[in-house]
Amino acid sequence: VLCLGAGVGMAAGLPGAEALAQHLYQQSALPKLAPRSQNLQRLVAALDKEPQHTRTWVHEQLVSYFCDRSKYTNLKIIERLLLAAQWKVIFTTNFDLAIEYASVNLPVLPGGRRILPVSDPGEPELVFASSPQKLRYFKLHGCVESIAKSPSRGVPLVLTQKDFANSIVRNAPFWRELRDSAYGASVIFV
């Protein structure tokens, strides 16, 4: 079982939380938010209160940024990670597309499988899918691609403490899958 944190996206050339906060702050053009410009959680919570910069606006900015494949400057390291073992399942807190873009560069993953991103715990046909050709990839904090495809229906990205608290309950099916997948298996955190 492979569990991926923010360091994987950063290894692919993406910004960390502080740089992402600075990007959103610059895009917002709201000088009064300068004290929060270094802290993504606090900045997004403040933007949520701004009529012209709602969560929809934040999602649009993040979709625009993370769906731009040119932002991913080093996918080779992720490709090697995907090829390192025949993973049973992958879990991540990243909402970017680094794993998806890296997997496209590979003919197949070990075991002849393809990535199956799962970001909506309300889709049991994906959450509980069992196919030898698919490697389920659970995105615990949402996915920019899902937001891009269906802004009103996509699972909201986890950006603030409140979002995190809401995601714990919403993601109960994911936590059950992590527990069940980890039973009798090695769990690797990257």
GROMACS .gro file of C-alpha atoms in nm:
model
  190
    1VAL     CA    1   0.000   0.000   0.000
    2LEU     CA    2   0.152   0.331  -0.108
    3CYS     CA    3   0.058   0.654   0.076
    4LEU     CA    4   0.171   0.980  -0.084
    5GLY     CA    5   0.196   1.326   0.071
    6ALA     CA    6   0.274   1.673  -0.060
    7GLY     CA    7   0.641   1.593  -0.112
    8VAL     CA    8   0.554   1.388  -0.419
    9GLY     CA    9   0.394   1.686  -0.593
   10MET     CA   10   0.686   1.905  -0.496
   11ALA     CA   11   0.927   1.647  -0.640
   12ALA     CA   12   0.731   1.677  -0.966
   13GLY     CA   13   0.801   2.053  -0.967
   14LEU     CA   14   0.480   2.176  -0.807
   15PRO     CA   15   0.469   2.442  -0.537
   16GLY     CA   16   0.438   2.366  -0.167
   17ALA     CA   17   0.154   2.512   0.041
   18GLU     CA   18   0.335   2.841   0.107
   19ALA     CA   19   0.414   2.905  -0.261
   20LEU     CA   20   0.059   2.805  -0.357
   21ALA     CA   21  -0.077   3.053  -0.101
   22GLN     CA   22   0.141   3.325  -0.252
   23HIS     CA   23   0.010   3.240  -0.600
   24LEU     CA   24  -0.354   3.263  -0.485
   25TYR     CA   25  -0.282   3.586  -0.298
   26GLN     CA   26  -0.128   3.742  -0.610
   27GLN     CA   27  -0.423   3.629  -0.824
   28SER     CA   28  -0.671   3.773  -0.573
   29ALA     CA   29  -0.519   4.122  -0.581
   30LEU     CA   30  -0.651   4.185  -0.229
   31PRO     CA   31  -0.378   4.369  -0.031
   32LYS     CA   32  -0.574   4.330   0.294
   33LEU     CA   33  -0.498   3.956   0.282
   34ALA     CA   34  -0.120   4.012   0.285
   35PRO     CA   35  -0.085   3.880   0.644
   36ARG     CA   36  -0.230   3.548   0.526
   37SER     CA   37  -0.036   3.528   0.200
   38GLN     CA   38   0.211   3.269   0.337
   39ASN     CA   39  -0.048   3.030   0.487
   40LEU     CA   40  -0.271   2.838   0.246
   41GLN     CA   41  -0.532   2.733   0.504
   42ARG     CA   42  -0.570   3.081   0.650
   43LEU     CA   43  -0.570   3.249   0.308
   44VAL     CA   44  -0.841   3.021   0.166
   45ALA     CA   45  -1.052   3.065   0.481
   46ALA     CA   46  -1.025   3.444   0.433
   47LEU     CA   47  -1.100   3.419   0.060
   48ASP     CA   48  -1.412   3.218   0.142
   49LYS     CA   49  -1.547   3.534   0.308
   50GLU     CA   50  -1.479   3.758   0.008
   51PRO     CA   51  -1.782   3.794  -0.223
   52GLN     CA   52  -1.571   3.807  -0.541
   53HIS     CA   53  -1.329   3.534  -0.428
   54THR     CA   54  -1.548   3.248  -0.308
   55ARG     CA   55  -1.445   2.883  -0.297
   56THR     CA   56  -1.560   2.858  -0.657
   57TRP     CA   57  -1.299   3.121  -0.747
   58VAL     CA   58  -1.031   2.934  -0.547
   59HIS     CA   59  -1.120   2.608  -0.721
   60GLU     CA   60  -1.103   2.780  -1.062
   61GLN     CA   61  -0.756   2.913  -0.981
   62LEU     CA   62  -0.632   2.573  -0.864
   63VAL     CA   63  -0.784   2.392  -1.162
   64SER     CA   64  -0.618   2.639  -1.399
   65TYR     CA   65  -0.284   2.594  -1.226
   66PHE     CA   66  -0.278   2.218  -1.169
   67CYS     CA   67  -0.437   2.113  -1.499
   68ASP     CA   68  -0.152   2.288  -1.682
   69ARG     CA   69   0.081   1.999  -1.762
   70SER     CA   70   0.376   2.233  -1.813
   71LYS     CA   71   0.381   2.295  -1.434
   72TYR     CA   72   0.491   1.932  -1.381
   73THR     CA   73   0.861   1.963  -1.459
   74ASN     CA   74   0.989   1.632  -1.317
   75LEU     CA   75   0.757   1.335  -1.364
   76LYS     CA   76   1.045   1.085  -1.397
   77ILE     CA   77   1.074   1.043  -1.020
   78ILE     CA   78   0.703   0.961  -0.995
   79GLU     CA   79   0.727   0.721  -1.288
   80ARG     CA   80   1.004   0.534  -1.103
   81LEU     CA   81   0.791   0.528  -0.788
   82LEU     CA   82   0.495   0.380  -0.980
   83LEU     CA   83   0.722   0.114  -1.131
   84ALA     CA   84   0.900   0.031  -0.803
   85ALA     CA   85   0.647  -0.233  -0.696
   86GLN     CA   86   0.317  -0.391  -0.786
   87TRP     CA   87   0.120  -0.166  -0.551
   88LYS     CA   88  -0.200  -0.305  -0.406
   89VAL     CA   89  -0.355   0.043  -0.384
   90ILE     CA   90  -0.240   0.407  -0.360
   91PHE     CA   91  -0.370   0.676  -0.123
   92THR     CA   92  -0.279   1.044  -0.143
   93THR     CA   93  -0.364   1.377   0.012
   94ASN     CA   94  -0.262   1.550  -0.313
   95PHE     CA   95  -0.533   1.696  -0.534
   96ASP     CA   96  -0.296   1.762  -0.826
   97LEU     CA   97  -0.248   1.540  -1.133
   98ALA     CA   98   0.116   1.433  -1.089
   99ILE     CA   99   0.038   1.061  -1.062
  100GLU     CA  100  -0.208   1.074  -1.351
  101TYR     CA  101   0.036   1.259  -1.579
  102ALA     CA  102   0.327   1.031  -1.481
  103SER     CA  103   0.123   0.716  -1.546
  104VAL     CA  104   0.035   0.836  -1.898
  105ASN     CA  105   0.408   0.828  -1.980
  106LEU     CA  106   0.430   0.458  -1.889
  107PRO     CA  107   0.314   0.179  -2.120
  108VAL     CA  108   0.169  -0.014  -1.824
  109LEU     CA  109   0.230  -0.046  -1.453
  110PRO     CA  110   0.355  -0.368  -1.293
  111GLY     CA  111   0.091  -0.635  -1.333
  112GLY     CA  112  -0.030  -0.474  -1.659
  113ARG     CA  113  -0.248  -0.226  -1.474
  114ARG     CA  114  -0.364   0.132  -1.527
  115ILE     CA  115  -0.435   0.402  -1.268
  116LEU     CA  116  -0.797   0.442  -1.158
  117PRO     CA  117  -0.827   0.777  -0.972
  118VAL     CA  118  -1.101   0.776  -0.707
  119SER     CA  119  -1.184   1.112  -0.548
  120ASP     CA  120  -1.554   1.079  -0.470
  121PRO     CA  121  -1.636   0.844  -0.181
  122GLY     CA  122  -1.998   0.854  -0.302
  123GLU     CA  123  -1.910   0.642  -0.608
  124PRO     CA  124  -1.910   0.285  -0.469
  125GLU     CA  125  -1.855   0.135  -0.814
  126LEU     CA  126  -1.509   0.299  -0.810
  127VAL     CA  127  -1.434   0.283  -0.437
  128PHE     CA  128  -1.492  -0.091  -0.423
  129ALA     CA  129  -1.386  -0.176  -0.780
  130SER     CA  130  -1.186  -0.494  -0.801
  131SER     CA  131  -1.012  -0.538  -1.131
  132PRO     CA  132  -0.669  -0.687  -1.197
  133GLN     CA  133  -0.622  -0.426  -1.472
  134LYS     CA  134  -0.687  -0.125  -1.245
  135LEU     CA  135  -0.476   0.026  -0.968
  136ARG     CA  136  -0.711   0.225  -0.747
  137TYR     CA  137  -0.568   0.563  -0.655
  138PHE     CA  138  -0.763   0.728  -0.370
  139LYS     CA  139  -0.744   1.108  -0.359
  140LEU     CA  140  -0.841   1.187   0.000
  141HIS     CA  141  -0.842   1.566  -0.046
  142GLY     CA  142  -1.027   1.580  -0.377
  143CYS     CA  143  -0.903   1.621  -0.733
  144VAL     CA  144  -0.868   1.926  -0.958
  145GLU     CA  145  -0.967   1.719  -1.261
  146SER     CA  146  -1.301   1.626  -1.101
  147ILE     CA  147  -1.364   1.992  -1.020
  148ALA     CA  148  -1.273   2.088  -1.379
  149LYS     CA  149  -1.510   1.829  -1.529
  150SER     CA  150  -1.802   1.902  -1.298
  151PRO     CA  151  -1.755   2.214  -1.082
  152SER     CA  152  -2.092   2.185  -0.910
  153ARG     CA  153  -2.071   1.809  -0.851
  154GLY     CA  154  -1.702   1.755  -0.775
  155VAL     CA  155  -1.590   1.677  -0.421
  156PRO     CA  156  -1.456   2.001  -0.273
  157LEU     CA  157  -1.081   2.024  -0.231
  158VAL     CA  158  -0.952   2.002   0.125
  159LEU     CA  159  -0.782   2.337   0.185
  160THR     CA  160  -0.881   2.453   0.535
  161GLN     CA  161  -0.917   2.300   0.880
  162LYS     CA  162  -1.295   2.300   0.835
  163ASP     CA  163  -1.256   2.116   0.502
  164PHE     CA  164  -1.033   1.861   0.672
  165ALA     CA  165  -1.286   1.797   0.948
  166ASN     CA  166  -1.563   1.753   0.689
  167SER     CA  167  -1.350   1.519   0.480
  168ILE     CA  168  -1.293   1.277   0.768
  169VAL     CA  169  -1.662   1.192   0.777
  170ARG     CA  170  -1.715   1.213   0.400
  171ASN     CA  171  -1.419   0.983   0.330
  172ALA     CA  172  -1.529   0.700   0.560
  173PRO     CA  173  -1.539   0.453   0.264
  174PHE     CA  174  -1.180   0.549   0.178
  175TRP     CA  175  -1.064   0.491   0.537
  176ARG     CA  176  -1.228   0.147   0.534
  177GLU     CA  177  -1.044   0.065   0.211
  178LEU     CA  178  -0.715   0.181   0.363
  179ARG     CA  179  -0.773  -0.037   0.670
  180ASP     CA  180  -0.874  -0.339   0.462
  181SER     CA  181  -0.590  -0.292   0.210
  182ALA     CA  182  -0.328  -0.248   0.481
  183TYR     CA  183  -0.427  -0.567   0.660
  184GLY     CA  184  -0.144  -0.813   0.601
  185ALA     CA  185   0.039  -0.574   0.366
  186SER     CA  186   0.330  -0.333   0.390
  187VAL     CA  187   0.239   0.035   0.404
  188ILE     CA  188   0.491   0.279   0.253
  189PHE     CA  189   0.463   0.654   0.327
  190VAL     CA  190   0.629   0.896   0.084
   0.00000   0.00000   0.00000
